[in-house]
Amino acid sequence: MKKLPLITKVKLLMADLLTWEIPMGGKSILDQIAYGIQCGCGLCSGCIILPLFLFMVMLGIVDNRSSSVNSSGNTISNQRLNLLSKSFIRDYDYLIAEGQVKNVGSEKLTNVLAVVSCYDENGAFISHDHALIDYDPLLAWQISPWKTMVRWNPAMERFSVEFTTFDGQLIFTE
């Protein structure tokens, strides 16, 4: 039998504790926390939830970093970018979008895509294109240029840029 590292043993123990049933109608600790059942044993939801949650965060079982969900259901990364500049210029049969972006997070970002979307005067989507930003990885507090080209359509009136990862997670941009 393979010997498990200590951290794995602790995580398994915590998972067992979360599903452990105590004599309060056969409810697990998670059920008691969810429904606010108080059993008076000292291990009820009022007594255990905060220390248990903090311990789980400390071990990495629960992720305490904030994130939100965009309209397509993809998780928005908690990493942040600052859009320093952007320009949209028509050049023959293309819209050239370019600018600079700064990583204002504490971690490096890899495989960052600049995604340019084009809309008509009523806000209806027409087209989009994407390209990797120039610097990969983008280190903390580093500035990178970006550029992408979209085939021109005479109906194009409005343009936007956002930054994502390869797997489609939107990176919050100020």
CSV table of C-alpha atoms in Angstrom, one decimal:
chain,number,residue,atom,x,y,z
A,1,MET,CA,0.0,0.0,0.0
A,2,LYS,CA,1.3,3.4,-1.0
A,3,LYS,CA,2.2,5.7,1.9
A,4,LEU,CA,0.3,9.0,1.8
A,5,PRO,CA,2.0,12.4,2.6
A,6,LEU,CA,0.9,14.0,5.8
A,7,ILE,CA,-1.0,16.8,4.0
A,8,THR,CA,-3.1,14.3,2.1
A,9,LYS,CA,-3.9,12.4,5.3
A,10,VAL,CA,-5.1,15.7,6.9
A,11,LYS,CA,-7.2,16.5,3.9
A,12,LEU,CA,-8.8,13.1,3.9
A,13,LEU,CA,-9.5,13.4,7.7
A,14,MET,CA,-11.1,16.8,7.1
A,15,ALA,CA,-13.3,15.3,4.3
A,16,ASP,CA,-14.3,12.6,6.7
A,17,LEU,CA,-15.2,15.1,9.3
A,18,LEU,CA,-17.4,17.1,6.9
A,19,THR,CA,-19.5,14.0,6.2
A,20,TRP,CA,-19.3,12.6,9.8
A,21,GLU,CA,-22.8,12.0,11.3
A,22,ILE,CA,-23.4,13.0,14.8
A,23,PRO,CA,-26.6,12.0,16.8
A,24,MET,CA,-28.9,14.8,15.6
A,25,GLY,CA,-31.2,13.0,13.2
A,26,GLY,CA,-28.4,11.4,11.2
A,27,LYS,CA,-27.4,14.8,9.7
A,28,SER,CA,-23.8,15.4,8.6
A,29,ILE,CA,-21.9,18.5,9.9
A,30,LEU,CA,-22.4,20.1,6.5
A,31,ASP,CA,-26.1,19.5,6.7
A,32,GLN,CA,-26.2,21.0,10.2
A,33,ILE,CA,-24.3,24.1,9.0
A,34,ALA,CA,-26.6,24.5,6.0
A,35,TYR,CA,-29.8,24.1,8.1
A,36,GLY,CA,-28.5,25.7,11.3
A,37,ILE,CA,-29.3,22.7,13.5
A,38,GLN,CA,-28.1,23.2,17.1
A,39,CYS,CA,-27.5,20.0,19.0
A,40,GLY,CA,-25.9,21.4,22.2
A,41,CYS,CA,-22.9,19.1,21.9
A,42,GLY,CA,-20.4,21.8,21.4
A,43,LEU,CA,-19.8,20.6,17.8
A,44,CYS,CA,-22.9,22.3,16.3
A,45,SER,CA,-22.7,24.7,13.5
A,46,GLY,CA,-22.3,27.7,15.7
A,47,CYS,CA,-19.3,26.2,17.4
A,48,ILE,CA,-17.5,24.5,14.5
A,49,ILE,CA,-18.1,26.4,11.3
A,50,LEU,CA,-15.5,29.2,11.7
A,51,PRO,CA,-12.6,27.2,13.0
A,52,LEU,CA,-13.3,24.4,10.6
A,53,PHE,CA,-13.5,26.8,7.6
A,54,LEU,CA,-10.3,28.6,8.6
A,55,PHE,CA,-8.5,25.3,9.0
A,56,MET,CA,-9.7,24.1,5.6
A,57,VAL,CA,-8.6,27.4,4.0
A,58,MET,CA,-5.2,27.0,5.6
A,59,LEU,CA,-4.8,23.5,4.2
A,60,GLY,CA,-5.9,24.5,0.8
A,61,ILE,CA,-9.1,22.4,0.8
A,62,VAL,CA,-11.2,25.5,0.3
A,63,ASP,CA,-10.1,28.3,-2.0
A,64,ASN,CA,-10.5,31.6,-0.2
A,65,ARG,CA,-9.7,33.8,-3.2
A,66,SER,CA,-12.7,35.7,-4.6
A,67,SER,CA,-14.0,35.2,-8.1
A,68,SER,CA,-17.2,35.8,-9.9
A,69,VAL,CA,-19.0,34.3,-12.9
A,70,ASN,CA,-19.6,36.0,-16.2
A,71,SER,CA,-22.8,35.7,-18.3
A,72,SER,CA,-21.5,32.7,-20.2
A,73,GLY,CA,-20.8,30.8,-17.0
A,74,ASN,CA,-17.0,30.9,-17.2
A,75,THR,CA,-15.2,31.8,-14.0
A,76,ILE,CA,-13.6,35.2,-14.1
A,77,SER,CA,-10.0,35.0,-12.8
A,78,ASN,CA,-9.1,37.0,-9.7
A,79,GLN,CA,-6.0,38.2,-11.5
A,80,ARG,CA,-6.1,41.9,-12.6
A,81,LEU,CA,-4.9,43.9,-15.6
A,82,ASN,CA,-4.9,47.6,-16.1
A,83,LEU,CA,-5.6,48.7,-19.7
A,84,LEU,CA,-3.2,51.6,-20.2
A,85,SER,CA,-4.1,52.4,-23.8
A,86,LYS,CA,-6.1,51.3,-26.7
A,87,SER,CA,-6.7,52.4,-30.3
A,88,PHE,CA,-8.9,51.2,-33.1
A,89,ILE,CA,-7.8,52.3,-36.6
A,90,ARG,CA,-9.1,51.2,-40.0
A,91,ASP,CA,-6.4,50.2,-42.4
A,92,TYR,CA,-7.7,49.1,-45.8
A,93,ASP,CA,-9.7,45.9,-45.2
A,94,TYR,CA,-8.9,45.6,-41.5
A,95,LEU,CA,-9.6,47.2,-38.1
A,96,ILE,CA,-6.3,47.3,-36.3
A,97,ALA,CA,-6.7,47.3,-32.5
A,98,GLU,CA,-3.6,47.8,-30.3
A,99,GLY,CA,-2.5,49.2,-27.0
A,100,GLN,CA,-0.8,48.4,-23.7
A,101,VAL,CA,-1.8,46.4,-20.7
A,102,LYS,CA,-0.2,46.2,-17.3
A,103,ASN,CA,-0.4,43.2,-14.9
A,104,VAL,CA,-1.3,44.8,-11.5
A,105,GLY,CA,-1.6,41.4,-9.7
A,106,SER,CA,1.1,39.8,-7.7
A,107,GLU,CA,1.4,36.7,-9.9
A,108,LYS,CA,2.7,36.2,-13.4
A,109,LEU,CA,0.1,35.6,-16.1
A,110,THR,CA,0.6,33.2,-19.0
A,111,ASN,CA,-1.1,32.9,-22.3
A,112,VAL,CA,-3.1,36.1,-22.1
A,113,LEU,CA,-5.3,36.8,-25.1
A,114,ALA,CA,-6.5,40.2,-26.2
A,115,VAL,CA,-10.0,39.7,-27.6
A,116,VAL,CA,-11.5,42.5,-29.7
A,117,SER,CA,-15.2,42.5,-30.4
A,118,CYS,CA,-17.0,44.7,-33.0
A,119,TYR,CA,-20.6,45.9,-33.0
A,120,ASP,CA,-22.9,47.8,-35.2
A,121,GLU,CA,-24.5,51.2,-34.2
A,122,ASN,CA,-27.3,49.3,-32.4
A,123,GLY,CA,-24.9,47.2,-30.3
A,124,ALA,CA,-25.4,44.0,-32.3
A,125,PHE,CA,-22.3,41.8,-32.5
A,126,ILE,CA,-20.6,41.6,-35.9
A,127,SER,CA,-17.2,40.0,-35.5
A,128,HIS,CA,-14.3,39.4,-33.2
A,129,ASP,CA,-10.6,38.4,-33.3
A,130,HIS,CA,-8.0,37.6,-30.7
A,131,ALA,CA,-4.2,37.4,-30.3
A,132,LEU,CA,-1.7,36.7,-27.6
A,133,ILE,CA,-0.3,39.8,-26.0
A,134,ASP,CA,3.4,40.4,-26.8
A,135,TYR,CA,5.0,39.3,-23.5
A,136,ASP,CA,4.4,35.8,-22.2
A,137,PRO,CA,4.6,35.3,-19.3
A,138,LEU,CA,3.4,38.8,-18.2
A,139,LEU,CA,5.2,39.3,-14.9
A,140,ALA,CA,3.7,41.2,-11.9
A,141,TRP,CA,3.7,45.0,-12.7
A,142,GLN,CA,5.0,44.4,-16.2
A,143,ILE,CA,3.6,46.3,-19.2
A,144,SER,CA,3.0,44.5,-22.5
A,145,PRO,CA,1.9,45.8,-25.9
A,146,TRP,CA,-0.9,44.0,-27.6
A,147,LYS,CA,-2.3,44.0,-31.2
A,148,THR,CA,-4.9,42.2,-33.2
A,149,MET,CA,-6.6,42.7,-36.6
A,150,VAL,CA,-10.2,42.1,-37.5
A,151,ARG,CA,-11.5,42.0,-41.1
A,152,TRP,CA,-13.3,45.3,-41.7
A,153,ASN,CA,-17.1,45.4,-42.1
A,154,PRO,CA,-18.7,48.7,-43.1
A,155,ALA,CA,-21.4,48.2,-40.4
A,156,MET,CA,-18.8,48.4,-37.6
A,157,GLU,CA,-19.4,51.3,-35.3
A,158,ARG,CA,-18.4,50.2,-31.8
A,159,PHE,CA,-15.4,48.2,-30.5
A,160,SER,CA,-14.4,46.7,-27.2
A,161,VAL,CA,-11.4,44.8,-25.9
A,162,GLU,CA,-11.1,42.3,-23.1
A,163,PHE,CA,-8.4,39.9,-21.9
A,164,THR,CA,-8.8,36.2,-21.4
A,165,THR,CA,-6.8,33.0,-20.8
A,166,PHE,CA,-6.6,30.2,-23.3
A,167,ASP,CA,-9.3,28.3,-21.4
A,168,GLY,CA,-11.7,31.2,-21.8
A,169,GLN,CA,-11.5,32.7,-18.3
A,170,LEU,CA,-12.0,36.5,-18.4
A,171,ILE,CA,-9.3,38.4,-16.6
A,172,PHE,CA,-10.6,41.5,-14.7
A,173,THR,CA,-9.4,44.6,-16.5
A,174,GLU,CA,-9.6,48.1,-15.1
